[in-house]
Amino acid sequence: MRRMTAPIARASADRAAPTLEGKIVTAEHARFDEARRAWNLTIDQRPSAVVFPESAGDVAAAVLFAREHGQRIAAQGTGHNAGPLGSLEDTILLKTERMRGVHIDPEARVARVEAGAVWLEVVEAAAKHGLAALAGTSPDVGVVGYTLGGGLSFLGRKHGLCANAVRAIEVVTADGRLVRCDRETEPDLFWALRGGGGSFGVVTAIELELFAIEHAYAGVLFYPIERGSEVLHAWRELTHDDLVPDELTTLGRFLRLPPIPEIPEELRGKSFVIVEACHVGDRAQADELLAPLRALGPVKDTIQTVPIPALGRLHMDPDHPVPGFGDGLMIAELPEAAVDAFVEVAGEAAPFPLATVELRHLGGALARPMPSHGALSSIDARYSLFAGGMVPAPELEAAVRAQVHAVKAALAPWAASQMYLNFADTQREAASFWPEHAYRRLRRIKAAVDPGDLIRANHPIPAAR
Ligand SMILES: Cc1cc2nc3c(=O)[nH]c(=O)nc-3n(C[C@H](O)[C@H](O)[C@H](O)COP(=O)(O)OP(=O)(O)OC[C@H]3O[C@@H](n4cnc5c(N)ncnc54)[C@H](O)[C@@H]3O)c2cc1C
């Protein structure tokens, strides 16, 4: 395909299909800087133009506009994972934020979600019917980007990856066609989109299975950061074998809270080692499992029965754009030595204080592959690691990056062979995200649906030759 190197001129945008009128922002428009901004404010996205579609028809028109102008298309919901996209030269950034429709079918227990919706919107709509989605920990992460990459939820050990709870996907392919794919129609494309990432088209809507869960027994145990070692060794005891029931999901974490008014005074500006817990099922079972951690005497214990939407606040993620840098690593096993290494590099005596360094317990349904699943059938790692820090001033970025890499290096001896796309905020070898047979199939499907590589994903899959 012929590629142009010049930015899209405003005059070209003005001559675009009538449906795109006023929805293309070029470098000549005053609002270009606002239009090209990502959720992560440290990322300086410089596309040739930004398009804000309002319908699937607009998306198709944008894809055809890009083809006509020798450009590529990068779809973006929120920009939570904008870092790995790299240069957007010769690329039109297609921001789906105006496509926010959410429809719940309570009988079928399915949510139809348009491409720009964020988790908060779906979780709250589903909860009105006593239903829960496999949402991530953050209320403003995009449903589509999260789901295309897999989707690790507080309910994941019980119900698996969100990608494998997808019932149908509507997608505009590189030739501008709108396709609704499911198990029977375009099964290869449907398989690839469920965990293969954003390389195969621009998703306009997605249909997700919902679960009849109204409440969870969930919250956080806070301890002073100096107690990192004993707390995280006790948490490891809880999680390191396969005996813990799928109903319980926990994570162990070092958390340094900023001194901002949104945070309760007793926690504001302080540093903790914490255990977050979410249990769906018999409360007595959860109390028994958590008893050894409670016996350590947390300074604050917020674990209680809560409505499902409250899970969106449990992890205390920022729910607005922030400047920051973070990255993840998947962990195969967590022996005692790995906990020691984690405490040394990220705890009280860390060489540089990061806002958050977490280990999530995986396993359960996340680890069980099924023939009906998509490209990411299961997660072959018992834990995930994610480390991140705020970058309030550009001169701090190098130190934050160095410490994130130091945390990953400290845990590298226990790294799993397969990485996880959603927790990779830096460019990685594409083959590292899937088992070999799945990666080869993904490359063949990319070659079939987008041989000219029009669609540009944050973690791209090269077409098979
Ligand atoms: C604070 C925070 C909390 C998080 N919590 C979790 C968590 O609990 N569990 C988890 O699994 N992940 C989590 N993540 C990771 C998150 O799932 C990824 O960053 C994901 O890519 C975000 O999707 P998005 O649409 O918001 O981001 P974007 O940066 O907008 O999209 C990421 C990529 O998805 C693809 N994409 C997005 N929209 C479309 C579309 N319409 N069509 C085709 N491709 C598209 C593109 O390739 C795009 O580059 C978290 C990230 C952050 C920053």
JSON list of N, CA, C and O in Angstrom, two decimals, residues 85-132:
[
{"chain": "A", "resi": 85, "resn": "LEU", "atom": "N", "xyz": [2.43, 2.26, 21.27]},
{"chain": "A", "resi": 85, "resn": "LEU", "atom": "CA", "xyz": [2.05, 2.56, 19.88]},
{"chain": "A", "resi": 85, "resn": "LEU", "atom": "C", "xyz": [3.21, 3.11, 19.07]},
{"chain": "A", "resi": 85, "resn": "LEU", "atom": "O", "xyz": [3.30, 2.90, 17.86]},
{"chain": "A", "resi": 86, "resn": "GLY", "atom": "N", "xyz": [4.11, 3.83, 19.73]},
{"chain": "A", "resi": 86, "resn": "GLY", "atom": "CA", "xyz": [5.27, 4.39, 19.03]},
{"chain": "A", "resi": 86, "resn": "GLY", "atom": "C", "xyz": [4.85, 5.54, 18.12]},
{"chain": "A", "resi": 86, "resn": "GLY", "atom": "O", "xyz": [3.80, 6.15, 18.31]},
{"chain": "A", "resi": 87, "resn": "SER", "atom": "N", "xyz": [5.67, 5.80, 17.13]},
{"chain": "A", "resi": 87, "resn": "SER", "atom": "CA", "xyz": [5.41, 6.93, 16.24]},
{"chain": "A", "resi": 87, "resn": "SER", "atom": "C", "xyz": [4.09, 6.72, 15.50]},
{"chain": "A", "resi": 87, "resn": "SER", "atom": "O", "xyz": [3.80, 5.63, 15.02]},
{"chain": "A", "resi": 88, "resn": "LEU", "atom": "N", "xyz": [3.31, 7.78, 15.42]},
{"chain": "A", "resi": 88, "resn": "LEU", "atom": "CA", "xyz": [2.04, 7.69, 14.67]},
{"chain": "A", "resi": 88, "resn": "LEU", "atom": "C", "xyz": [2.16, 8.40, 13.32]},
{"chain": "A", "resi": 88, "resn": "LEU", "atom": "O", "xyz": [1.18, 8.86, 12.76]},
{"chain": "A", "resi": 89, "resn": "GLU", "atom": "N", "xyz": [3.39, 8.45, 12.84]},
{"chain": "A", "resi": 89, "resn": "GLU", "atom": "CA", "xyz": [3.61, 9.04, 11.51]},
{"chain": "A", "resi": 89, "resn": "GLU", "atom": "C", "xyz": [2.77, 8.28, 10.49]},
{"chain": "A", "resi": 89, "resn": "GLU", "atom": "O", "xyz": [2.66, 7.05, 10.54]},
{"chain": "A", "resi": 90, "resn": "ASP", "atom": "N", "xyz": [2.20, 9.00, 9.57]},
{"chain": "A", "resi": 90, "resn": "ASP", "atom": "CA", "xyz": [1.37, 8.40, 8.51]},
{"chain": "A", "resi": 90, "resn": "ASP", "atom": "C", "xyz": [0.22, 7.58, 9.07]},
{"chain": "A", "resi": 90, "resn": "ASP", "atom": "O", "xyz": [-0.20, 6.58, 8.47]},
{"chain": "A", "resi": 91, "resn": "THR", "atom": "N", "xyz": [-0.27, 7.98, 10.22]},
{"chain": "A", "resi": 91, "resn": "THR", "atom": "CA", "xyz": [-1.34, 7.22, 10.87]},
{"chain": "A", "resi": 91, "resn": "THR", "atom": "C", "xyz": [-2.44, 8.17, 11.33]},
{"chain": "A", "resi": 91, "resn": "THR", "atom": "O", "xyz": [-2.15, 9.20, 11.95]},
{"chain": "A", "resi": 92, "resn": "ILE", "atom": "N", "xyz": [-3.67, 7.79, 11.04]},
{"chain": "A", "resi": 92, "resn": "ILE", "atom": "CA", "xyz": [-4.81, 8.53, 11.57]},
{"chain": "A", "resi": 92, "resn": "ILE", "atom": "C", "xyz": [-5.22, 7.87, 12.88]},
{"chain": "A", "resi": 92, "resn": "ILE", "atom": "O", "xyz": [-5.42, 6.66, 12.94]},
{"chain": "A", "resi": 93, "resn": "LEU", "atom": "N", "xyz": [-5.31, 8.69, 13.92]},
{"chain": "A", "resi": 93, "resn": "LEU", "atom": "CA", "xyz": [-5.73, 8.18, 15.22]},
{"chain": "A", "resi": 93, "resn": "LEU", "atom": "C", "xyz": [-7.25, 8.24, 15.27]},
{"chain": "A", "resi": 93, "resn": "LEU", "atom": "O", "xyz": [-7.84, 9.32, 15.08]},
{"chain": "A", "resi": 94, "resn": "LEU", "atom": "N", "xyz": [-7.87, 7.07, 15.49]},
{"chain": "A", "resi": 94, "resn": "LEU", "atom": "CA", "xyz": [-9.33, 7.01, 15.49]},
{"chain": "A", "resi": 94, "resn": "LEU", "atom": "C", "xyz": [-9.79, 6.84, 16.94]},
{"chain": "A", "resi": 94, "resn": "LEU", "atom": "O", "xyz": [-9.60, 5.78, 17.54]},
{"chain": "A", "resi": 95, "resn": "LYS", "atom": "N", "xyz": [-10.31, 7.93, 17.49]},
{"chain": "A", "resi": 95, "resn": "LYS", "atom": "CA", "xyz": [-10.71, 7.89, 18.91]},
{"chain": "A", "resi": 95, "resn": "LYS", "atom": "C", "xyz": [-12.20, 7.60, 19.02]},
{"chain": "A", "resi": 95, "resn": "LYS", "atom": "O", "xyz": [-13.02, 8.36, 18.52]},
{"chain": "A", "resi": 96, "resn": "THR", "atom": "N", "xyz": [-12.51, 6.54, 19.74]},
{"chain": "A", "resi": 96, "resn": "THR", "atom": "CA", "xyz": [-13.90, 6.07, 19.78]},
{"chain": "A", "resi": 96, "resn": "THR", "atom": "C", "xyz": [-14.70, 6.68, 20.93]},
{"chain": "A", "resi": 96, "resn": "THR", "atom": "O", "xyz": [-15.81, 6.23, 21.22]},
{"chain": "A", "resi": 97, "resn": "GLU", "atom": "N", "xyz": [-14.18, 7.69, 21.58]},
{"chain": "A", "resi": 97, "resn": "GLU", "atom": "CA", "xyz": [-14.79, 8.16, 22.83]},
{"chain": "A", "resi": 97, "resn": "GLU", "atom": "C", "xyz": [-16.23, 8.70, 22.69]},
{"chain": "A", "resi": 97, "resn": "GLU", "atom": "O", "xyz": [-16.93, 8.84, 23.68]},
{"chain": "A", "resi": 98, "resn": "ARG", "atom": "N", "xyz": [-16.66, 8.99, 21.45]},
{"chain": "A", "resi": 98, "resn": "ARG", "atom": "CA", "xyz": [-18.06, 9.46, 21.29]},
{"chain": "A", "resi": 98, "resn": "ARG", "atom": "C", "xyz": [-19.03, 8.29, 21.10]},
{"chain": "A", "resi": 98, "resn": "ARG", "atom": "O", "xyz": [-20.23, 8.50, 21.06]},
{"chain": "A", "resi": 99, "resn": "MET", "atom": "N", "xyz": [-18.51, 7.08, 20.98]},
{"chain": "A", "resi": 99, "resn": "MET", "atom": "CA", "xyz": [-19.38, 5.91, 20.76]},
{"chain": "A", "resi": 99, "resn": "MET", "atom": "C", "xyz": [-19.56, 5.20, 22.11]},
{"chain": "A", "resi": 99, "resn": "MET", "atom": "O", "xyz": [-18.84, 4.26, 22.44]},
{"chain": "A", "resi": 100, "resn": "ARG", "atom": "N", "xyz": [-20.52, 5.64, 22.89]},
{"chain": "A", "resi": 100, "resn": "ARG", "atom": "CA", "xyz": [-20.60, 5.23, 24.29]},
{"chain": "A", "resi": 100, "resn": "ARG", "atom": "C", "xyz": [-21.83, 4.38, 24.63]},
{"chain": "A", "resi": 100, "resn": "ARG", "atom": "O", "xyz": [-22.10, 4.15, 25.81]},
{"chain": "A", "resi": 101, "resn": "GLY", "atom": "N", "xyz": [-22.58, 3.93, 23.62]},
{"chain": "A", "resi": 101, "resn": "GLY", "atom": "CA", "xyz": [-23.82, 3.22, 23.93]},
{"chain": "A", "resi": 101, "resn": "GLY", "atom": "C", "xyz": [-23.58, 1.92, 24.70]},
{"chain": "A", "resi": 101, "resn": "GLY", "atom": "O", "xyz": [-22.65, 1.18, 24.41]},
{"chain": "A", "resi": 102, "resn": "VAL", "atom": "N", "xyz": [-24.44, 1.70, 25.72]},
{"chain": "A", "resi": 102, "resn": "VAL", "atom": "CA", "xyz": [-24.39, 0.44, 26.49]},
{"chain": "A", "resi": 102, "resn": "VAL", "atom": "C", "xyz": [-25.81, -0.06, 26.61]},
{"chain": "A", "resi": 102, "resn": "VAL", "atom": "O", "xyz": [-26.70, 0.67, 27.08]},
{"chain": "A", "resi": 103, "resn": "HIS", "atom": "N", "xyz": [-26.06, -1.27, 26.13]},
{"chain": "A", "resi": 103, "resn": "HIS", "atom": "CA", "xyz": [-27.41, -1.84, 26.25]},
{"chain": "A", "resi": 103, "resn": "HIS", "atom": "C", "xyz": [-27.32, -3.19, 26.96]},
{"chain": "A", "resi": 103, "resn": "HIS", "atom": "O", "xyz": [-26.53, -4.05, 26.58]},
{"chain": "A", "resi": 104, "resn": "ILE", "atom": "N", "xyz": [-28.12, -3.34, 28.00]},
{"chain": "A", "resi": 104, "resn": "ILE", "atom": "CA", "xyz": [-28.11, -4.60, 28.76]},
{"chain": "A", "resi": 104, "resn": "ILE", "atom": "C", "xyz": [-29.36, -5.40, 28.40]},
{"chain": "A", "resi": 104, "resn": "ILE", "atom": "O", "xyz": [-30.48, -4.87, 28.44]},
{"chain": "A", "resi": 105, "resn": "ASP", "atom": "N", "xyz": [-29.17, -6.66, 28.04]},
{"chain": "A", "resi": 105, "resn": "ASP", "atom": "CA", "xyz": [-30.28, -7.58, 27.86]},
{"chain": "A", "resi": 105, "resn": "ASP", "atom": "C", "xyz": [-30.31, -8.50, 29.08]},
{"chain": "A", "resi": 105, "resn": "ASP", "atom": "O", "xyz": [-29.54, -9.47, 29.15]},
{"chain": "A", "resi": 106, "resn": "PRO", "atom": "N", "xyz": [-31.17, -8.20, 30.07]},
{"chain": "A", "resi": 106, "resn": "PRO", "atom": "CA", "xyz": [-31.12, -8.96, 31.32]},
{"chain": "A", "resi": 106, "resn": "PRO", "atom": "C", "xyz": [-31.54, -10.41, 31.15]},
{"chain": "A", "resi": 106, "resn": "PRO", "atom": "O", "xyz": [-31.06, -11.29, 31.88]},
{"chain": "A", "resi": 107, "resn": "GLU", "atom": "N", "xyz": [-32.42, -10.68, 30.18]},
{"chain": "A", "resi": 107, "resn": "GLU", "atom": "CA", "xyz": [-32.87, -12.07, 29.96]},
{"chain": "A", "resi": 107, "resn": "GLU", "atom": "C", "xyz": [-31.71, -12.92, 29.44]},
{"chain": "A", "resi": 107, "resn": "GLU", "atom": "O", "xyz": [-31.42, -14.00, 29.97]},
{"chain": "A", "resi": 108, "resn": "ALA", "atom": "N", "xyz": [-31.06, -12.39, 28.41]},
{"chain": "A", "resi": 108, "resn": "ALA", "atom": "CA", "xyz": [-29.94, -13.14, 27.80]},
{"chain": "A", "resi": 108, "resn": "ALA", "atom": "C", "xyz": [-28.66, -13.00, 28.61]},
{"chain": "A", "resi": 108, "resn": "ALA", "atom": "O", "xyz": [-27.69, -13.70, 28.35]},
{"chain": "A", "resi": 109, "resn": "ARG", "atom": "N", "xyz": [-28.65, -12.10, 29.58]},
{"chain": "A", "resi": 109, "resn": "ARG", "atom": "CA", "xyz": [-27.44, -11.77, 30.36]},
{"chain": "A", "resi": 109, "resn": "ARG", "atom": "C", "xyz": [-26.28, -11.39, 29.44]},
{"chain": "A", "resi": 109, "resn": "ARG", "atom": "O", "xyz": [-25.19, -11.96, 29.50]},
{"chain": "A", "resi": 110, "resn": "VAL", "atom": "N", "xyz": [-26.57, -10.42, 28.58]},
{"chain": "A", "resi": 110, "resn": "VAL", "atom": "CA", "xyz": [-25.55, -9.94, 27.63]},
{"chain": "A", "resi": 110, "resn": "VAL", "atom": "C", "xyz": [-25.56, -8.41, 27.63]},
{"chain": "A", "resi": 110, "resn": "VAL", "atom": "O", "xyz": [-26.62, -7.78, 27.70]},
{"chain": "A", "resi": 111, "resn": "ALA", "atom": "N", "xyz": [-24.36, -7.83, 27.59]},
{"chain": "A", "resi": 111, "resn": "ALA", "atom": "CA", "xyz": [-24.23, -6.38, 27.42]},
{"chain": "A", "resi": 111, "resn": "ALA", "atom": "C", "xyz": [-23.70, -6.13, 26.01]},
{"chain": "A", "resi": 111, "resn": "ALA", "atom": "O", "xyz": [-22.73, -6.75, 25.60]},
{"chain": "A", "resi": 112, "resn": "ARG", "atom": "N", "xyz": [-24.37, -5.21, 25.28]},
{"chain": "A", "resi": 112, "resn": "ARG", "atom": "CA", "xyz": [-23.82, -4.76, 23.99]},
{"chain": "A", "resi": 112, "resn": "ARG", "atom": "C", "xyz": [-23.20, -3.39, 24.25]},
{"chain": "A", "resi": 112, "resn": "ARG", "atom": "O", "xyz": [-23.87, -2.46, 24.70]},
{"chain": "A", "resi": 113, "resn": "VAL", "atom": "N", "xyz": [-21.92, -3.30, 23.98]},
{"chain": "A", "resi": 113, "resn": "VAL", "atom": "CA", "xyz": [-21.15, -2.14, 24.42]},
{"chain": "A", "resi": 113, "resn": "VAL", "atom": "C", "xyz": [-20.47, -1.51, 23.21]},
{"chain": "A", "resi": 113, "resn": "VAL", "atom": "O", "xyz": [-19.74, -2.19, 22.49]},
{"chain": "A", "resi": 114, "resn": "GLU", "atom": "N", "xyz": [-20.69, -0.23, 22.98]},
{"chain": "A", "resi": 114, "resn": "GLU", "atom": "CA", "xyz": [-20.02, 0.43, 21.86]},
{"chain": "A", "resi": 114, "resn": "GLU", "atom": "C", "xyz": [-18.55, 0.69, 22.19]},
{"chain": "A", "resi": 114, "resn": "GLU", "atom": "O", "xyz": [-18.16, 0.72, 23.37]},
{"chain": "A", "resi": 115, "resn": "ALA", "atom": "N", "xyz": [-17.78, 0.95, 21.14]},
{"chain": "A", "resi": 115, "resn": "ALA", "atom": "CA", "xyz": [-16.31, 0.92, 21.24]},
{"chain": "A", "resi": 115, "resn": "ALA", "atom": "C", "xyz": [-15.73, 1.90, 22.25]},
{"chain": "A", "resi": 115, "resn": "ALA", "atom": "O", "xyz": [-14.66, 1.65, 22.80]},
{"chain": "A", "resi": 116, "resn": "GLY", "atom": "N", "xyz": [-16.40, 3.02, 22.51]},
{"chain": "A", "resi": 116, "resn": "GLY", "atom": "CA", "xyz": [-15.78, 4.02, 23.39]},
{"chain": "A", "resi": 116, "resn": "GLY", "atom": "C", "xyz": [-16.19, 3.93, 24.84]},
{"chain": "A", "resi": 116, "resn": "GLY", "atom": "O", "xyz": [-15.73, 4.74, 25.67]},
{"chain": "A", "resi": 117, "resn": "ALA", "atom": "N", "xyz": [-17.03, 2.96, 25.20]},
{"chain": "A", "resi": 117, "resn": "ALA", "atom": "CA", "xyz": [-17.52, 2.89, 26.59]},
{"chain": "A", "resi": 117, "resn": "ALA", "atom": "C", "xyz": [-16.39, 2.48, 27.54]},
{"chain": "A", "resi": 117, "resn": "ALA", "atom": "O", "xyz": [-15.50, 1.71, 27.16]},
{"chain": "A", "resi": 118, "resn": "VAL", "atom": "N", "xyz": [-16.45, 3.01, 28.76]},
{"chain": "A", "resi": 118, "resn": "VAL", "atom": "CA", "xyz": [-15.47, 2.61, 29.78]},
{"chain": "A", "resi": 118, "resn": "VAL", "atom": "C", "xyz": [-16.18, 1.71, 30.80]},
{"chain": "A", "resi": 118, "resn": "VAL", "atom": "O", "xyz": [-17.41, 1.66, 30.87]},
{"chain": "A", "resi": 119, "resn": "TRP", "atom": "N", "xyz": [-15.38, 1.02, 31.62]},
{"chain": "A", "resi": 119, "resn": "TRP", "atom": "CA", "xyz": [-15.96, -0.04, 32.47]},
{"chain": "A", "resi": 119, "resn": "TRP", "atom": "C", "xyz": [-17.03, 0.47, 33.42]},
{"chain": "A", "resi": 119, "resn": "TRP", "atom": "O", "xyz": [-18.05, -0.18, 33.64]},
{"chain": "A", "resi": 120, "resn": "LEU", "atom": "N", "xyz": [-16.82, 1.64, 34.01]},
{"chain": "A", "resi": 120, "resn": "LEU", "atom": "CA", "xyz": [-17.80, 2.18, 34.97]},
{"chain": "A", "resi": 120, "resn": "LEU", "atom": "C", "xyz": [-19.21, 2.16, 34.37]},
{"chain": "A", "resi": 120, "resn": "LEU", "atom": "O", "xyz": [-20.18, 1.80, 35.02]},
{"chain": "A", "resi": 121, "resn": "GLU", "atom": "N", "xyz": [-19.29, 2.57, 33.08]},
{"chain": "A", "resi": 121, "resn": "GLU", "atom": "CA", "xyz": [-20.60, 2.68, 32.44]},
{"chain": "A", "resi": 121, "resn": "GLU", "atom": "C", "xyz": [-21.28, 1.31, 32.30]},
{"chain": "A", "resi": 121, "resn": "GLU", "atom": "O", "xyz": [-22.49, 1.18, 32.50]},
{"chain": "A", "resi": 122, "resn": "VAL", "atom": "N", "xyz": [-20.50, 0.30, 31.99]},
{"chain": "A", "resi": 122, "resn": "VAL", "atom": "CA", "xyz": [-21.07, -1.04, 31.81]},
{"chain": "A", "resi": 122, "resn": "VAL", "atom": "C", "xyz": [-21.40, -1.67, 33.16]},
{"chain": "A", "resi": 122, "resn": "VAL", "atom": "O", "xyz": [-22.48, -2.25, 33.34]},
{"chain": "A", "resi": 123, "resn": "VAL", "atom": "N", "xyz": [-20.50, -1.52, 34.11]},
{"chain": "A", "resi": 123, "resn": "VAL", "atom": "CA", "xyz": [-20.69, -2.13, 35.44]},
{"chain": "A", "resi": 123, "resn": "VAL", "atom": "C", "xyz": [-21.96, -1.56, 36.10]},
{"chain": "A", "resi": 123, "resn": "VAL", "atom": "O", "xyz": [-22.78, -2.31, 36.65]},
{"chain": "A", "resi": 124, "resn": "GLU", "atom": "N", "xyz": [-22.12, -0.25, 36.00]},
{"chain": "A", "resi": 124, "resn": "GLU", "atom": "CA", "xyz": [-23.30, 0.35, 36.65]},
{"chain": "A", "resi": 124, "resn": "GLU", "atom": "C", "xyz": [-24.58, -0.04, 35.93]},
{"chain": "A", "resi": 124, "resn": "GLU", "atom": "O", "xyz": [-25.60, -0.31, 36.57]},
{"chain": "A", "resi": 125, "resn": "ALA", "atom": "N", "xyz": [-24.55, -0.09, 34.61]},
{"chain": "A", "resi": 125, "resn": "ALA", "atom": "CA", "xyz": [-25.76, -0.47, 33.85]},
{"chain": "A", "resi": 125, "resn": "ALA", "atom": "C", "xyz": [-26.13, -1.93, 34.16]},
{"chain": "A", "resi": 125, "resn": "ALA", "atom": "O", "xyz": [-27.31, -2.25, 34.36]},
{"chain": "A", "resi": 126, "resn": "ALA", "atom": "N", "xyz": [-25.14, -2.80, 34.23]},
{"chain": "A", "resi": 126, "resn": "ALA", "atom": "CA", "xyz": [-25.42, -4.23, 34.49]},
{"chain": "A", "resi": 126, "resn": "ALA", "atom": "C", "xyz": [-25.93, -4.43, 35.92]},
{"chain": "A", "resi": 126, "resn": "ALA", "atom": "O", "xyz": [-26.83, -5.24, 36.16]},
{"chain": "A", "resi": 127, "resn": "ALA", "atom": "N", "xyz": [-25.37, -3.66, 36.86]},
{"chain": "A", "resi": 127, "resn": "ALA", "atom": "CA", "xyz": [-25.75, -3.83, 38.27]},
{"chain": "A", "resi": 127, "resn": "ALA", "atom": "C", "xyz": [-27.22, -3.51, 38.50]},
{"chain": "A", "resi": 127, "resn": "ALA", "atom": "O", "xyz": [-27.85, -4.07, 39.40]},
{"chain": "A", "resi": 128, "resn": "LYS", "atom": "N", "xyz": [-27.79, -2.65, 37.67]},
{"chain": "A", "resi": 128, "resn": "LYS", "atom": "CA", "xyz": [-29.23, -2.32, 37.81]},
{"chain": "A", "resi": 128, "resn": "LYS", "atom": "C", "xyz": [-30.08, -3.57, 37.60]},
{"chain": "A", "resi": 128, "resn": "LYS", "atom": "O", "xyz": [-31.24, -3.60, 38.00]},
{"chain": "A", "resi": 129, "resn": "HIS", "atom": "N", "xyz": [-29.53, -4.58, 36.93]},
{"chain": "A", "resi": 129, "resn": "HIS", "atom": "CA", "xyz": [-30.26, -5.83, 36.69]},
{"chain": "A", "resi": 129, "resn": "HIS", "atom": "C", "xyz": [-29.69, -6.97, 37.54]},
{"chain": "A", "resi": 129, "resn": "HIS", "atom": "O", "xyz": [-29.93, -8.15, 37.24]},
{"chain": "A", "resi": 130, "resn": "GLY", "atom": "N", "xyz": [-28.90, -6.64, 38.54]},
{"chain": "A", "resi": 130, "resn": "GLY", "atom": "CA", "xyz": [-28.31, -7.68, 39.39]},
{"chain": "A", "resi": 130, "resn": "GLY", "atom": "C", "xyz": [-27.23, -8.49, 38.68]},
{"chain": "A", "resi": 130, "resn": "GLY", "atom": "O", "xyz": [-26.97, -9.64, 39.04]},
{"chain": "A", "resi": 131, "resn": "LEU", "atom": "N", "xyz": [-26.59, -7.88, 37.69]},
{"chain": "A", "resi": 131, "resn": "LEU", "atom": "CA", "xyz": [-25.59, -8.61, 36.88]},
{"chain": "A", "resi": 131, "resn": "LEU", "atom": "C", "xyz": [-24.22, -7.96, 36.99]},
{"chain": "A", "resi": 131, "resn": "LEU", "atom": "O", "xyz": [-24.10, -6.76, 37.27]},
{"chain": "A", "resi": 132, "resn": "ALA", "atom": "N", "xyz": [-23.19, -8.77, 36.74]},
{"chain": "A", "resi": 132, "resn": "ALA", "atom": "CA", "xyz": [-21.81, -8.27, 36.82]},
{"chain": "A", "resi": 132, "resn": "ALA", "atom": "C", "xyz": [-21.07, -8.64, 35.54]},
{"chain": "A", "resi": 132, "resn": "ALA", "atom": "O", "xyz": [-21.29, -9.70, 34.95]}
]
